[in-house]
Amino acid sequence: MTIENENVATLKEAYARWSGQKGADSECWMEIMSDDISLDSLANGSPEMPFSASRSSKGEILDYLEGLTRDWDMVSFDMKEFIAQDDRVVAIGRVAWRHKTTGKVADTPKVDIWRFRDGKAVDFVEFYDTARAFAAATPGGE
């Protein structure tokens, strides 16, 4: 099995566990991360999503995941396509989360870019529709 195939298999399993548990258990992510992993999120710590600030360790990413699941309930999380080259994997799909305070749902395309070293994830960047996420996190409106 090539390194690309191994990295894709690792991510497919983690995404399946995350989705199957509706985000209730972050261990699927902790198992695949190096201690010095970095995370960047498109929302970048905005007031609507303060947990989304950049992170630079496994422990800080656990804080990110705890903030996410404290504020949001997973409705769906479906990563369908995986593109791998060398140490990088791009995962493409669609997710929906319901904000626990407003009750509004952010349904958005999602792209995650991962980098691996020695079988562990060392870099993670996520892209999604921040306008939809911010609107769902903001009281009032529709």
PDB file of C-alpha atoms in Angstrom:
ATOM      1  CA  MET A   1       0.000   0.000   0.000  1.00  0.00           C
ATOM      2  CA  THR A   2       1.357   3.435  -0.909  1.00  0.00           C
ATOM      3  CA  ILE A   3       1.790   6.196   1.653  1.00  0.00           C
ATOM      4  CA  GLU A   4      -1.024   8.088  -0.088  1.00  0.00           C
ATOM      5  CA  ASN A   5      -3.382   5.111   0.263  1.00  0.00           C
ATOM      6  CA  GLU A   6      -2.436   4.658   3.924  1.00  0.00           C
ATOM      7  CA  ASN A   7      -3.134   8.324   4.706  1.00  0.00           C
ATOM      8  CA  VAL A   8      -6.483   8.215   2.867  1.00  0.00           C
ATOM      9  CA  ALA A   9      -7.475   5.014   4.711  1.00  0.00           C
ATOM     10  CA  THR A  10      -6.582   6.642   8.040  1.00  0.00           C
ATOM     11  CA  LEU A  11      -8.753   9.667   7.277  1.00  0.00           C
ATOM     12  CA  LYS A  12     -11.680   7.660   5.896  1.00  0.00           C
ATOM     13  CA  GLU A  13     -11.796   5.654   9.108  1.00  0.00           C
ATOM     14  CA  ALA A  14     -11.567   8.770  11.330  1.00  0.00           C
ATOM     15  CA  TYR A  15     -14.268  10.611   9.356  1.00  0.00           C
ATOM     16  CA  ALA A  16     -16.546   7.556   9.484  1.00  0.00           C
ATOM     17  CA  ARG A  17     -16.150   7.301  13.265  1.00  0.00           C
ATOM     18  CA  TRP A  18     -16.692  11.062  13.733  1.00  0.00           C
ATOM     19  CA  SER A  19     -19.802  11.032  11.557  1.00  0.00           C
ATOM     20  CA  GLY A  20     -21.166   7.782  13.008  1.00  0.00           C
ATOM     21  CA  GLN A  21     -20.867   9.155  16.543  1.00  0.00           C
ATOM     22  CA  LYS A  22     -22.282  12.561  15.499  1.00  0.00           C
ATOM     23  CA  GLY A  23     -19.146  14.215  16.899  1.00  0.00           C
ATOM     24  CA  ALA A  24     -19.653  12.759  20.386  1.00  0.00           C
ATOM     25  CA  ASP A  25     -16.139  11.297  20.671  1.00  0.00           C
ATOM     26  CA  SER A  26     -12.996  13.137  19.572  1.00  0.00           C
ATOM     27  CA  GLU A  27     -10.710  10.142  20.138  1.00  0.00           C
ATOM     28  CA  CYS A  28     -10.859   9.293  16.418  1.00  0.00           C
ATOM     29  CA  TRP A  29      -8.929  12.518  15.767  1.00  0.00           C
ATOM     30  CA  MET A  30      -6.572  12.289  18.738  1.00  0.00           C
ATOM     31  CA  GLU A  31      -5.408   8.854  17.551  1.00  0.00           C
ATOM     32  CA  ILE A  32      -4.219  10.118  14.151  1.00  0.00           C
ATOM     33  CA  MET A  33      -2.557  13.402  15.220  1.00  0.00           C
ATOM     34  CA  SER A  34       1.050  14.105  16.072  1.00  0.00           C
ATOM     35  CA  ASP A  35       1.646  16.053  19.279  1.00  0.00           C
ATOM     36  CA  ASP A  36       2.812  19.102  17.296  1.00  0.00           C
ATOM     37  CA  ILE A  37      -0.097  19.254  14.835  1.00  0.00           C
ATOM     38  CA  SER A  38      -1.345  22.648  13.669  1.00  0.00           C
ATOM     39  CA  LEU A  39      -4.926  23.613  12.794  1.00  0.00           C
ATOM     40  CA  ASP A  40      -6.265  26.546  10.833  1.00  0.00           C
ATOM     41  CA  SER A  41      -9.964  27.169  10.299  1.00  0.00           C
ATOM     42  CA  LEU A  42     -11.509  29.636   7.884  1.00  0.00           C
ATOM     43  CA  ALA A  43     -13.505  31.290  10.710  1.00  0.00           C
ATOM     44  CA  ASN A  44     -10.167  32.014  12.469  1.00  0.00           C
ATOM     45  CA  GLY A  45     -11.521  32.685  15.962  1.00  0.00           C
ATOM     46  CA  SER A  46     -14.335  35.008  14.882  1.00  0.00           C
ATOM     47  CA  PRO A  47     -16.754  36.204  17.602  1.00  0.00           C
ATOM     48  CA  GLU A  48     -19.418  33.855  16.203  1.00  0.00           C
ATOM     49  CA  MET A  49     -17.047  30.878  16.461  1.00  0.00           C
ATOM     50  CA  PRO A  50     -14.290  31.678  18.982  1.00  0.00           C
ATOM     51  CA  PHE A  51     -13.225  28.027  19.253  1.00  0.00           C
ATOM     52  CA  SER A  52     -12.055  28.203  15.603  1.00  0.00           C
ATOM     53  CA  ALA A  53      -8.851  30.125  16.386  1.00  0.00           C
ATOM     54  CA  SER A  54      -5.601  28.650  15.061  1.00  0.00           C
ATOM     55  CA  ARG A  55      -4.157  25.820  17.142  1.00  0.00           C
ATOM     56  CA  SER A  56      -0.644  24.399  17.387  1.00  0.00           C
ATOM     57  CA  SER A  57      -0.816  21.205  19.444  1.00  0.00           C
ATOM     58  CA  LYS A  58      -2.895  18.103  19.950  1.00  0.00           C
ATOM     59  CA  GLY A  59      -4.191  19.453  23.281  1.00  0.00           C
ATOM     60  CA  GLU A  60      -5.238  22.743  21.695  1.00  0.00           C
ATOM     61  CA  ILE A  61      -7.075  20.877  18.947  1.00  0.00           C
ATOM     62  CA  LEU A  62      -8.925  18.905  21.604  1.00  0.00           C
ATOM     63  CA  ASP A  63     -10.026  22.302  22.994  1.00  0.00           C
ATOM     64  CA  TYR A  64     -11.195  23.250  19.482  1.00  0.00           C
ATOM     65  CA  LEU A  65     -13.251  20.043  19.202  1.00  0.00           C
ATOM     66  CA  GLU A  66     -14.727  20.555  22.669  1.00  0.00           C
ATOM     67  CA  GLY A  67     -15.715  24.121  21.747  1.00  0.00           C
ATOM     68  CA  LEU A  68     -17.255  22.954  18.491  1.00  0.00           C
ATOM     69  CA  THR A  69     -19.376  20.253  20.125  1.00  0.00           C
ATOM     70  CA  ARG A  70     -20.253  22.508  23.072  1.00  0.00           C
ATOM     71  CA  ASP A  71     -21.814  25.073  20.711  1.00  0.00           C
ATOM     72  CA  TRP A  72     -23.013  22.896  17.801  1.00  0.00           C
ATOM     73  CA  ASP A  73     -24.786  19.563  17.189  1.00  0.00           C
ATOM     74  CA  MET A  74     -23.774  17.578  14.136  1.00  0.00           C
ATOM     75  CA  VAL A  75     -26.640  17.055  11.703  1.00  0.00           C
ATOM     76  CA  SER A  76     -24.562  15.409   8.968  1.00  0.00           C
ATOM     77  CA  PHE A  77     -20.910  15.022   8.079  1.00  0.00           C
ATOM     78  CA  ASP A  78     -20.188  13.373   4.754  1.00  0.00           C
ATOM     79  CA  MET A  79     -16.714  13.534   3.262  1.00  0.00           C
ATOM     80  CA  LYS A  80     -17.034  11.798  -0.121  1.00  0.00           C
ATOM     81  CA  GLU A  81     -13.855  12.475  -2.078  1.00  0.00           C
ATOM     82  CA  PHE A  82     -10.211  12.071  -1.127  1.00  0.00           C
ATOM     83  CA  ILE A  83      -7.311  13.283  -3.249  1.00  0.00           C
ATOM     84  CA  ALA A  84      -3.805  12.351  -2.149  1.00  0.00           C
ATOM     85  CA  GLN A  85      -0.321  13.231  -3.305  1.00  0.00           C
ATOM     86  CA  ASP A  86       2.873  12.639  -1.351  1.00  0.00           C
ATOM     87  CA  ASP A  87       2.199  13.644   2.278  1.00  0.00           C
ATOM     88  CA  ARG A  88      -1.031  15.587   1.564  1.00  0.00           C
ATOM     89  CA  VAL A  89      -4.664  14.528   1.478  1.00  0.00           C
ATOM     90  CA  VAL A  90      -7.587  16.724   0.479  1.00  0.00           C
ATOM     91  CA  ALA A  91     -11.011  15.596   1.718  1.00  0.00           C
ATOM     92  CA  ILE A  92     -14.089  17.047   0.014  1.00  0.00           C
ATOM     93  CA  GLY A  93     -17.659  16.777   1.215  1.00  0.00           C
ATOM     94  CA  ARG A  94     -20.629  18.457   2.829  1.00  0.00           C
ATOM     95  CA  VAL A  95     -21.501  19.018   6.482  1.00  0.00           C
ATOM     96  CA  ALA A  96     -24.389  20.424   8.468  1.00  0.00           C
ATOM     97  CA  TRP A  97     -24.312  21.577  12.091  1.00  0.00           C
ATOM     98  CA  ARG A  98     -27.130  22.979  14.274  1.00  0.00           C
ATOM     99  CA  HIS A  99     -26.191  25.805  16.620  1.00  0.00           C
ATOM    100  CA  LYS A 100     -27.300  24.862  20.142  1.00  0.00           C
ATOM    101  CA  THR A 101     -28.345  28.396  21.128  1.00  0.00           C
ATOM    102  CA  THR A 102     -30.056  29.625  17.954  1.00  0.00           C
ATOM    103  CA  GLY A 103     -31.334  26.294  16.641  1.00  0.00           C
ATOM    104  CA  LYS A 104     -30.272  27.355  13.127  1.00  0.00           C
ATOM    105  CA  VAL A 105     -28.435  24.974  10.807  1.00  0.00           C
ATOM    106  CA  ALA A 106     -25.305  25.736   8.805  1.00  0.00           C
ATOM    107  CA  ASP A 107     -25.272  23.377   5.802  1.00  0.00           C
ATOM    108  CA  THR A 108     -22.102  23.894   3.792  1.00  0.00           C
ATOM    109  CA  PRO A 109     -19.598  22.327   1.433  1.00  0.00           C
ATOM    110  CA  LYS A 110     -16.374  21.458   3.278  1.00  0.00           C
ATOM    111  CA  VAL A 111     -12.792  20.949   2.160  1.00  0.00           C
ATOM    112  CA  ASP A 112     -10.104  19.742   4.549  1.00  0.00           C
ATOM    113  CA  ILE A 113      -6.411  19.730   3.689  1.00  0.00           C
ATOM    114  CA  TRP A 114      -4.217  17.387   5.728  1.00  0.00           C
ATOM    115  CA  ARG A 115      -0.462  16.826   5.814  1.00  0.00           C
ATOM    116  CA  PHE A 116       1.064  13.677   7.314  1.00  0.00           C
ATOM    117  CA  ARG A 117       4.495  12.773   8.672  1.00  0.00           C
ATOM    118  CA  ASP A 118       5.402   9.219   9.685  1.00  0.00           C
ATOM    119  CA  GLY A 119       1.754   8.148   9.586  1.00  0.00           C
ATOM    120  CA  LYS A 120       0.467  10.963  11.819  1.00  0.00           C
ATOM    121  CA  ALA A 121      -1.364  14.156  10.861  1.00  0.00           C
ATOM    122  CA  VAL A 122       0.830  17.227  11.385  1.00  0.00           C
ATOM    123  CA  ASP A 123      -1.202  19.942   9.661  1.00  0.00           C
ATOM    124  CA  PHE A 124      -4.931  20.488   9.149  1.00  0.00           C
ATOM    125  CA  VAL A 125      -6.705  23.368   7.385  1.00  0.00           C
ATOM    126  CA  GLU A 126     -10.487  23.478   6.965  1.00  0.00           C
ATOM    127  CA  PHE A 127     -12.559  25.476   4.497  1.00  0.00           C
ATOM    128  CA  TYR A 128     -16.336  25.943   4.641  1.00  0.00           C
ATOM    129  CA  ASP A 129     -18.965  28.626   4.090  1.00  0.00           C
ATOM    130  CA  THR A 130     -18.308  30.977   7.000  1.00  0.00           C
ATOM    131  CA  ALA A 131     -21.243  33.214   6.050  1.00  0.00           C
ATOM    132  CA  ARG A 132     -23.634  30.294   6.622  1.00  0.00           C
ATOM    133  CA  ALA A 133     -21.898  29.326   9.863  1.00  0.00           C
ATOM    134  CA  PHE A 134     -21.912  32.901  11.188  1.00  0.00           C
ATOM    135  CA  ALA A 135     -25.594  33.333  10.233  1.00  0.00           C
ATOM    136  CA  ALA A 136     -26.506  30.118  12.069  1.00  0.00           C
ATOM    137  CA  ALA A 137     -24.568  31.230  15.163  1.00  0.00           C
ATOM    138  CA  THR A 138     -26.222  34.668  15.228  1.00  0.00           C
ATOM    139  CA  PRO A 139     -29.559  35.052  17.041  1.00  0.00           C
ATOM    140  CA  GLY A 140     -32.474  36.603  15.145  1.00  0.00           C
ATOM    141  CA  GLY A 141     -33.249  36.598  11.463  1.00  0.00           C
ATOM    142  CA  GLU A 142     -34.943  33.626   9.844  1.00  0.00           C
TER     143      GLU A 142
END
